[in-house]
XYZ file of C-alpha atoms in Angstrom:
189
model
C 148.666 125.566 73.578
C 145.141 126.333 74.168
C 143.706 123.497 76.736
C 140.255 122.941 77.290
C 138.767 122.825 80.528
C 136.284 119.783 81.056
C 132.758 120.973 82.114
C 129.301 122.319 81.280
C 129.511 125.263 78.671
C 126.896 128.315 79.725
C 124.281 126.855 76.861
C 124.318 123.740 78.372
C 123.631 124.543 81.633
C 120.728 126.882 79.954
C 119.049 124.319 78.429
C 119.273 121.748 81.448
C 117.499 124.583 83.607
C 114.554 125.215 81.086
C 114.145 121.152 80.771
C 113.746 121.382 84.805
C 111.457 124.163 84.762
C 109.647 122.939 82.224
C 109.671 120.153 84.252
C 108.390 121.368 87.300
C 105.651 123.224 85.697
C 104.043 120.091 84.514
C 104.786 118.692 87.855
C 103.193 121.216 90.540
C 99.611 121.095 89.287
C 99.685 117.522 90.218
C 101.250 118.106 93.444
C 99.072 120.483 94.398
C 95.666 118.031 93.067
C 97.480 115.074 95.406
C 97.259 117.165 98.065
C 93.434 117.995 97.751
C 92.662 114.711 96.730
C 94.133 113.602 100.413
C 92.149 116.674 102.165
C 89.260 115.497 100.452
C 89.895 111.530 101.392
C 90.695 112.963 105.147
C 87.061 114.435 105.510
C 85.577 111.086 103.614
C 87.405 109.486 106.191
C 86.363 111.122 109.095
C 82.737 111.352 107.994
C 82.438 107.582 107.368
C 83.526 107.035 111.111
C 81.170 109.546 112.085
C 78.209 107.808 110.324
C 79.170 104.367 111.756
C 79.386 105.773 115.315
C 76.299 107.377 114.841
C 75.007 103.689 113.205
C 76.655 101.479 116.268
C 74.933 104.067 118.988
C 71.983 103.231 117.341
C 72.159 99.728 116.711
C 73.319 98.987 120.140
C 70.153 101.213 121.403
C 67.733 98.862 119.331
C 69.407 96.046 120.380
C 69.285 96.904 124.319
C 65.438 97.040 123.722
C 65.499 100.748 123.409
C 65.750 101.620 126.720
C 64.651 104.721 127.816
C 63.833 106.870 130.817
C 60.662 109.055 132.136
C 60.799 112.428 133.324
C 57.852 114.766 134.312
C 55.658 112.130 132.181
C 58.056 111.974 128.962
C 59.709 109.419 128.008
C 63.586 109.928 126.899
C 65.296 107.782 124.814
C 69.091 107.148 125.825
C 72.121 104.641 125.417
C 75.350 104.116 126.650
C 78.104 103.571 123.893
C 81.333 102.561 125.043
C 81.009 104.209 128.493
C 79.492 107.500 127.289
C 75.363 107.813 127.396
C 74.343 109.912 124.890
C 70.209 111.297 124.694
C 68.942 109.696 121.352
C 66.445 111.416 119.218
C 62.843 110.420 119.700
C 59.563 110.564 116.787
C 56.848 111.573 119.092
C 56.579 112.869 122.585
C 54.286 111.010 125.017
C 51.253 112.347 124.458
C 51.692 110.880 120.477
C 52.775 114.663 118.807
C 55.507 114.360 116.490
C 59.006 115.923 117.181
C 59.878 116.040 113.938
C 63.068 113.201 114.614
C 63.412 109.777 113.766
C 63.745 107.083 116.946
C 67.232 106.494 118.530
C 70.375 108.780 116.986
C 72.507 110.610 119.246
C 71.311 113.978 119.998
C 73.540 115.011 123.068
C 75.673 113.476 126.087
C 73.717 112.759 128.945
C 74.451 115.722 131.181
C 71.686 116.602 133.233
C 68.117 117.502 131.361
C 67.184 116.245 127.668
C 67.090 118.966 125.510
C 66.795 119.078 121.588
C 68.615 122.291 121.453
C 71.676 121.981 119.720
C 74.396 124.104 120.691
C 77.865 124.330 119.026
C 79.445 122.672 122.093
C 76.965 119.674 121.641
C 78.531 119.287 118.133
C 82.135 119.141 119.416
C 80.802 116.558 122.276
C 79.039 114.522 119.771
C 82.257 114.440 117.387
C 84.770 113.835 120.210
C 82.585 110.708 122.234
C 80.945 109.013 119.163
C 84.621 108.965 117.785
C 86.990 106.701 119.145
C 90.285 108.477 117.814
C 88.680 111.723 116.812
C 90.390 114.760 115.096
C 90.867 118.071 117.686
C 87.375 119.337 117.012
C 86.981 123.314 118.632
C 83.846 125.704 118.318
C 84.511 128.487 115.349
C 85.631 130.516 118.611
C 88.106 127.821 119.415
C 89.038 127.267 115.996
C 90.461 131.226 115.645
C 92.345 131.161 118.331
C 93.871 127.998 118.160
C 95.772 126.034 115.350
C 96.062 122.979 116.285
C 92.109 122.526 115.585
C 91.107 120.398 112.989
C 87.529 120.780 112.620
C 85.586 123.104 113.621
C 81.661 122.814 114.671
C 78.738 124.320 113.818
C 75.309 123.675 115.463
C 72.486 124.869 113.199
C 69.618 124.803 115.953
C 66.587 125.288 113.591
C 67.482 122.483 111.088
C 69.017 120.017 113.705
C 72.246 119.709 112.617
C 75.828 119.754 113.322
C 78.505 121.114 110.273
C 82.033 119.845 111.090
C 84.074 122.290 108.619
C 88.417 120.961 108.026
C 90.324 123.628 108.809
C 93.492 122.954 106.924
C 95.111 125.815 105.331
C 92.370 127.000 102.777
C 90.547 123.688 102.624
C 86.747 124.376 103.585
C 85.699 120.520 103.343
C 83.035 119.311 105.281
C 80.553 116.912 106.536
C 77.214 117.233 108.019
C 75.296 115.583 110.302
C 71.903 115.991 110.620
C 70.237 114.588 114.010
C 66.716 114.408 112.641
C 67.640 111.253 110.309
C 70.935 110.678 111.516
C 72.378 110.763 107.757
C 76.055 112.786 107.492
C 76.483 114.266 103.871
C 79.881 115.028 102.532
C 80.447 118.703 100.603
C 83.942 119.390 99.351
C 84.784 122.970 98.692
């Protein structure tokens, strides 16, 4: 007697793998889009912070009467949020020239002397104090040499801004922040 042996026959199990592949195909481009649609959200995130820090350091400058401190005849706008003084921007210098800034957004931490040169360090202090649970920010010398970095900062000295650039896997998202205005603009790569 010829008995049959219950299971799959080699056509069957054929067909069930090209359903699953056919399957996953349609699958993995969506996958893949979730996953950039959650970098994307990540640096939305991250920038919106940013711009309210940058708005709170600002607001609670005007509404401390914009205080302020003179040095060799200038006066130096400043603020301390949550603990941390930051130098604010300033419009004009005391004897009325312009400095090309808008009054009162954070510019620097108060270290020693005000300066409006902007530095890539500046950027990662700027990122790391205005933030209250900020993401590992590094220099682009930082960044190469260390992975666990998730943004990395740019200073752009002649247009007074700071580029914080993700750095996860080939992502190249980023925000902006530019000190002049204190605006941040979003640009996803």
């Amino acid at each position: 007697m010829n008995k049959r042996v219950p299971g799959f026959s080699l056509l069957e199990l054929i067909i069930v793998i090209v359903i699953v592949a056919l399957l996953a195909v349609t699958a993995l481009p969506r996958l893949l889009g979730a996953i950039d649609d959650a970098r994307e959200a990540s640096v939305q995130g991250v920038a919106s912070g940013f711009l309210s820090a940058v708005m709170a350091a600002r607001t609670q400058w005007e509404a401390q009467a914009r205080p302020s401190v003179t040095s060799g005849g200038e006066k130096y706008n400043l603020v301390d949020y949550d603990g941390v003084e930051f130098w604010l921007t300033r419009s004009k210098t005391s004897a009325g020239s312009s400095t090309g800034f808008s009054d009162g957004y954070p510019l620097a931490l108060r270290q020693s002397v005000y300066s409006e040169t902007i530095t890539d360090q500046t950027c990662v202090d700027l990122m790391e104090n205005l933030l209250h649970s900020s993401p590992k920010v590094g220099t682009a010398a930082e960044v190469s040499s260390d992975a666990s970095l998730q943004y990395s900062a740019i200073a752009d000295n002649a247009n007074a801004s700071c580029t914080f650039i993700q750095q996860e896997k080939s992502s190249a998202h980023q925000f902006v922040y530019n000190i002049k205005t204190g605006r941040v603009a979003v640009t996803f790569n």
